[in-house]
Short mmCIF file of C-alpha atoms in Angstrom, two decimals:
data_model
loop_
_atom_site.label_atom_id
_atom_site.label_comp_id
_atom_site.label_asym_id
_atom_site.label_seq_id
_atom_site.Cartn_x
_atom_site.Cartn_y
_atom_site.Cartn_z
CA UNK B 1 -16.08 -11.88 -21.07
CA UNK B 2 -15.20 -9.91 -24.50
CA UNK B 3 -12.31 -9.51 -25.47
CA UNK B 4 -12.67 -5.57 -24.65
CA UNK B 5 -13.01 -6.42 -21.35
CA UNK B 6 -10.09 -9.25 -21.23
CA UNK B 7 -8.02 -6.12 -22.37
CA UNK B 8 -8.75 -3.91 -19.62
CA UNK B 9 -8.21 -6.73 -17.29
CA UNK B 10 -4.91 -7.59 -18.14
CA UNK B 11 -4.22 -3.70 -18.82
CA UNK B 12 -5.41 -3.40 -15.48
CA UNK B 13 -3.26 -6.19 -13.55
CA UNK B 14 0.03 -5.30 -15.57
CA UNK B 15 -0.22 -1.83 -14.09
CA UNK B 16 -0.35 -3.33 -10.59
CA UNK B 17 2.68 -5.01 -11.42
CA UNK B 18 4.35 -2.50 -13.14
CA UNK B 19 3.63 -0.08 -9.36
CA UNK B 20 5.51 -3.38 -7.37
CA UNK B 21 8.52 -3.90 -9.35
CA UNK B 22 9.45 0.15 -9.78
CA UNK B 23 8.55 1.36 -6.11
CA UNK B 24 10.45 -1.77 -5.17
CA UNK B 25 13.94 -0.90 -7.84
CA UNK B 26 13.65 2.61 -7.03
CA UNK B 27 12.40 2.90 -10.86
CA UNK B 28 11.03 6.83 -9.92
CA UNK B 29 10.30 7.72 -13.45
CA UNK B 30 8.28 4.36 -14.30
CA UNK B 31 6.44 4.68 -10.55
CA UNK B 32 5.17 8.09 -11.75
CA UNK B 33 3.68 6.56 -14.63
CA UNK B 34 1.64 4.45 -12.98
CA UNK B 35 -0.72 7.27 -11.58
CA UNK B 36 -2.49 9.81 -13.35
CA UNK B 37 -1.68 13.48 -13.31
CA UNK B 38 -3.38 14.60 -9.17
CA UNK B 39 -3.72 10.99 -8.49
CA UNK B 40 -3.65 10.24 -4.59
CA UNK B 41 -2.15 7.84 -2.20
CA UNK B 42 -2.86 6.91 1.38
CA UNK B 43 -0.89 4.56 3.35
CA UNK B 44 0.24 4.12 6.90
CA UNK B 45 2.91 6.68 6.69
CA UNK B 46 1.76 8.98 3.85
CA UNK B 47 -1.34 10.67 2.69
CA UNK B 48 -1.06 12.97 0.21
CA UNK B 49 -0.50 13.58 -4.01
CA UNK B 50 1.27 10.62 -5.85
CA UNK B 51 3.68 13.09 -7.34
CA UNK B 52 4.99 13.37 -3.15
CA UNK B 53 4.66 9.70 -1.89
CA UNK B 54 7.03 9.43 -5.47
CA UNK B 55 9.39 11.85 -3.69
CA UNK B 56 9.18 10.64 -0.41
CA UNK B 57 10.04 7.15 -1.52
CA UNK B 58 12.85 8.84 -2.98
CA UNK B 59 14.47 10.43 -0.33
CA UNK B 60 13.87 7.36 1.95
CA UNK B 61 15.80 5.44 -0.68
CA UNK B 62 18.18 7.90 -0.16
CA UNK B 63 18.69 6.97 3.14
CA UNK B 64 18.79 2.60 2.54
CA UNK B 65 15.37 2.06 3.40
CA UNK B 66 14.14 -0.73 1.20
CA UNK B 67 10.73 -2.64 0.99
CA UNK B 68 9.50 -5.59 -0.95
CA UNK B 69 5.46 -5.73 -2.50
CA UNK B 70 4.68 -8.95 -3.52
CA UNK B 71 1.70 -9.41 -5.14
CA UNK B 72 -1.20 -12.30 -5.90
CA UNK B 73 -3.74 -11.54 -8.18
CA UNK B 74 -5.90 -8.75 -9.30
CA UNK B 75 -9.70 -8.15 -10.19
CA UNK B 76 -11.03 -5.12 -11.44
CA UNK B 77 -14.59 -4.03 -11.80
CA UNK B 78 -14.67 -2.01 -14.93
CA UNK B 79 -17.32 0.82 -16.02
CA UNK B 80 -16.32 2.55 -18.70
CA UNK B 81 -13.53 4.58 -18.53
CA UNK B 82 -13.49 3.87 -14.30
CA UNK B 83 -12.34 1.13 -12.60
CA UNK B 84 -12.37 -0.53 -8.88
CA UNK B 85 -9.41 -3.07 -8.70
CA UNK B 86 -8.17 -4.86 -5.65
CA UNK B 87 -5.16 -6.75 -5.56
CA UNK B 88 -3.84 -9.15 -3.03
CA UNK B 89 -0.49 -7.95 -1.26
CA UNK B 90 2.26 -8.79 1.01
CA UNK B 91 4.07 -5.52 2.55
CA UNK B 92 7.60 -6.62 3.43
CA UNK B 93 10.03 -4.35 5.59
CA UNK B 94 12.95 -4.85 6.86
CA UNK B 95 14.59 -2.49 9.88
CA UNK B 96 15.81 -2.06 13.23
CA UNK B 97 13.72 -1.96 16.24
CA UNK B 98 16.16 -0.95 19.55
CA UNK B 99 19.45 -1.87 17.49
CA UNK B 100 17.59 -5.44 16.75
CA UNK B 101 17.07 -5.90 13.05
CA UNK B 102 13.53 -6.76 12.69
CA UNK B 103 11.50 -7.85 9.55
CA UNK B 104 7.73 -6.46 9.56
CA UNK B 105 5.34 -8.68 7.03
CA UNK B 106 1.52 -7.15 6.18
CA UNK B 107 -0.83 -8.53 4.01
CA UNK B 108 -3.60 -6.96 2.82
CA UNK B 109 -5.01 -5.54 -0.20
CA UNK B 110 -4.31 -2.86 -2.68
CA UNK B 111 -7.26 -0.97 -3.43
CA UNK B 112 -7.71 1.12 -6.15
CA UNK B 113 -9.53 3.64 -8.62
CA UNK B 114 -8.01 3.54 -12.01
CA UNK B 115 -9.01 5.52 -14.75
CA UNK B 116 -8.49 5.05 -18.56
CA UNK B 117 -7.79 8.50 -20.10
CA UNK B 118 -6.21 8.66 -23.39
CA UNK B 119 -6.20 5.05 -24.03
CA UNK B 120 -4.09 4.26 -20.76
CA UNK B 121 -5.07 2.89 -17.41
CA UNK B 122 -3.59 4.69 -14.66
CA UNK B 123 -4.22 4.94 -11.02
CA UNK B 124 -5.92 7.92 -10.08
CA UNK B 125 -6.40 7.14 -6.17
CA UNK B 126 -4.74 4.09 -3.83
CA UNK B 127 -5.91 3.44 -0.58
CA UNK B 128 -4.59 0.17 1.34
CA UNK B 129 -6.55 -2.32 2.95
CA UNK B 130 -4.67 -4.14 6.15
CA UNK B 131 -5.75 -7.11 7.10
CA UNK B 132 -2.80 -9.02 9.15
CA UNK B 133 0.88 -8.46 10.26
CA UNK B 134 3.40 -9.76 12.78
CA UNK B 135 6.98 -8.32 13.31
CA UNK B 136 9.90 -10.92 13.86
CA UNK B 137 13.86 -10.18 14.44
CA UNK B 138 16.18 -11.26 11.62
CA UNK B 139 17.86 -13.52 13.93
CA UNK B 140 15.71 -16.26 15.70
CA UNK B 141 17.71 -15.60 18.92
CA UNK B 142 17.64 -12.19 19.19
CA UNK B 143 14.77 -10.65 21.69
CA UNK B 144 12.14 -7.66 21.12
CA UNK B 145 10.06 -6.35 23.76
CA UNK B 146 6.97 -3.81 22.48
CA UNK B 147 5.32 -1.53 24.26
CA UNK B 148 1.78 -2.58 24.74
CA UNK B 149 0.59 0.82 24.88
CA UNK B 150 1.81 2.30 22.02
CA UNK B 151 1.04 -1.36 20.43
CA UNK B 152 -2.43 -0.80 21.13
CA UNK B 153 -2.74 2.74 19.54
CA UNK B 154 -3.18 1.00 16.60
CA UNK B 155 -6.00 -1.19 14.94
CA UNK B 156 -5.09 -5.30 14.46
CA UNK B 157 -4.32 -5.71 10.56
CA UNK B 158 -1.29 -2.95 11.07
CA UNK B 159 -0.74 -2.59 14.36
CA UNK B 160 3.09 -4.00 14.12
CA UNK B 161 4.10 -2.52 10.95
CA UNK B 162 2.80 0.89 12.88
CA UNK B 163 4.73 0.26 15.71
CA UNK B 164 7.73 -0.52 13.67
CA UNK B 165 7.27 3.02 11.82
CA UNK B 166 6.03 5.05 14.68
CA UNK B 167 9.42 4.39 16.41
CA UNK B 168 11.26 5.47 13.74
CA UNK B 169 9.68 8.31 13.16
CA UNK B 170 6.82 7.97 10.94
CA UNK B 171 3.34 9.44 11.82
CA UNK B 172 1.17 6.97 11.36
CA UNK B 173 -2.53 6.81 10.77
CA UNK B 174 -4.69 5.08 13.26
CA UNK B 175 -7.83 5.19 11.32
CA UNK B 176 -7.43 3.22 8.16
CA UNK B 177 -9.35 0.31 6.90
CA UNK B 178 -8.47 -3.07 8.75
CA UNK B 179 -10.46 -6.46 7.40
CA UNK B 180 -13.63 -5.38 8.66
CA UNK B 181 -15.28 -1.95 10.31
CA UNK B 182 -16.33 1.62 9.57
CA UNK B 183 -13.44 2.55 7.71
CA UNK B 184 -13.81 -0.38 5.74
CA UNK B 185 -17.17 0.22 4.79
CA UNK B 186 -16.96 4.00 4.40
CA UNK B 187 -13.96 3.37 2.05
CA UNK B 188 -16.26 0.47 -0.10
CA UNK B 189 -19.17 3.21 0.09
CA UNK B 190 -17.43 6.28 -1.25
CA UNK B 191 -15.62 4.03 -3.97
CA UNK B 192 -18.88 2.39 -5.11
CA UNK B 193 -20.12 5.80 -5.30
CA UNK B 194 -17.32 6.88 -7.62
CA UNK B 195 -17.27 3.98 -9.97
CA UNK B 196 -20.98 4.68 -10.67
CA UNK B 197 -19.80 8.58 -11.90
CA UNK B 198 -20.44 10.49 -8.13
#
């Protein structure tokens, strides 16, 4: 590897960081920096600009909802001024499920086109790749019961975190991509695509 390309790496992984630790403070100004100007996001609660997943994190900090992204490592496949990097992630939320205080844990992946445009890596579109998840109460003792129907609206990889945020409010996306399937494959397709200029 040259050193060019040890430079984009790291570049690369820092910014992943840099996206954990200021969604996670409520750092709004360095979370906006992360993403280039029209850059997207897609998660299981929001799909739309980055400029308004910034804002709705906002307002739901408003309101004491807090999250924790941890984060293992990153690789990036790098053409030019594009960019494919996945990183490995643990989605951590905690909140009430019928006055029970709950903790919701996905992992996953991170998965995301970056662009370098004036010098700087940026993310220009995230999507999230769920993989696992289980939803426990705070307290060991304490008892849940779920609704297998509205447990099963949703694919495994997510399906708990869904339920957690479908009962308190959220709309929640059914179709994205799980460890394996179509929407896993059509998301690997189109972003092959892109990295090769599409």
């Amino acid at each position: 590897m040259s050193t060019h390309d040890l430079q984009d790496q790291v570049a690369i992984s820092t910014l992943m960081q840099r996206w954990a630790l200021a969604r996670d403070t409520g750092d709004w100004e360095a979370l906006r920096d992360t993403a280039h100007p029209g850059a997207a996001m897609t998660t299981t609660w929001f799909d739309g600009t980055f400029e308004a997943f910034v804002e709705s994190c906002r307002a739901s900090w408003a309101k004491g909802s807090r999250s924790q992204h941890f984060l293992g490592g990153t690789v990036a496949d790098v053409e030019g001024g594009r960019a494919i990097a996945q990183t490995r992630m643990s989605i951590n939320v905690r909140s009430r499920l019928d006055e029970v205080e709950v903790d919701a844990v996905c992992l996953g992946r991170f998965f995301d086109r970056v662009e370098k445009r004036a010098g700087a890596w940026r993310i220009a579109k995230r999507s999230v790749i769920y993989e696992r998840d289980r939803l426990d109460p705070v307290d060991p003792q304490a008892k849940i019961s779920l609704d297998p129907e509205l447990l099963g609206r949703f694919p495994e990889g997510y399906r708990h975190l869904a339920y957690l945020q479908t009962r308190n409010g959220a709309r929640v996306d059914p179709h994205l991509p799980t460890a394996s399937g179509p929407a896993l494959e059509r998301l690997l397709q189109e972003a092959k695509a892109w990295l090769a200029g599409a």
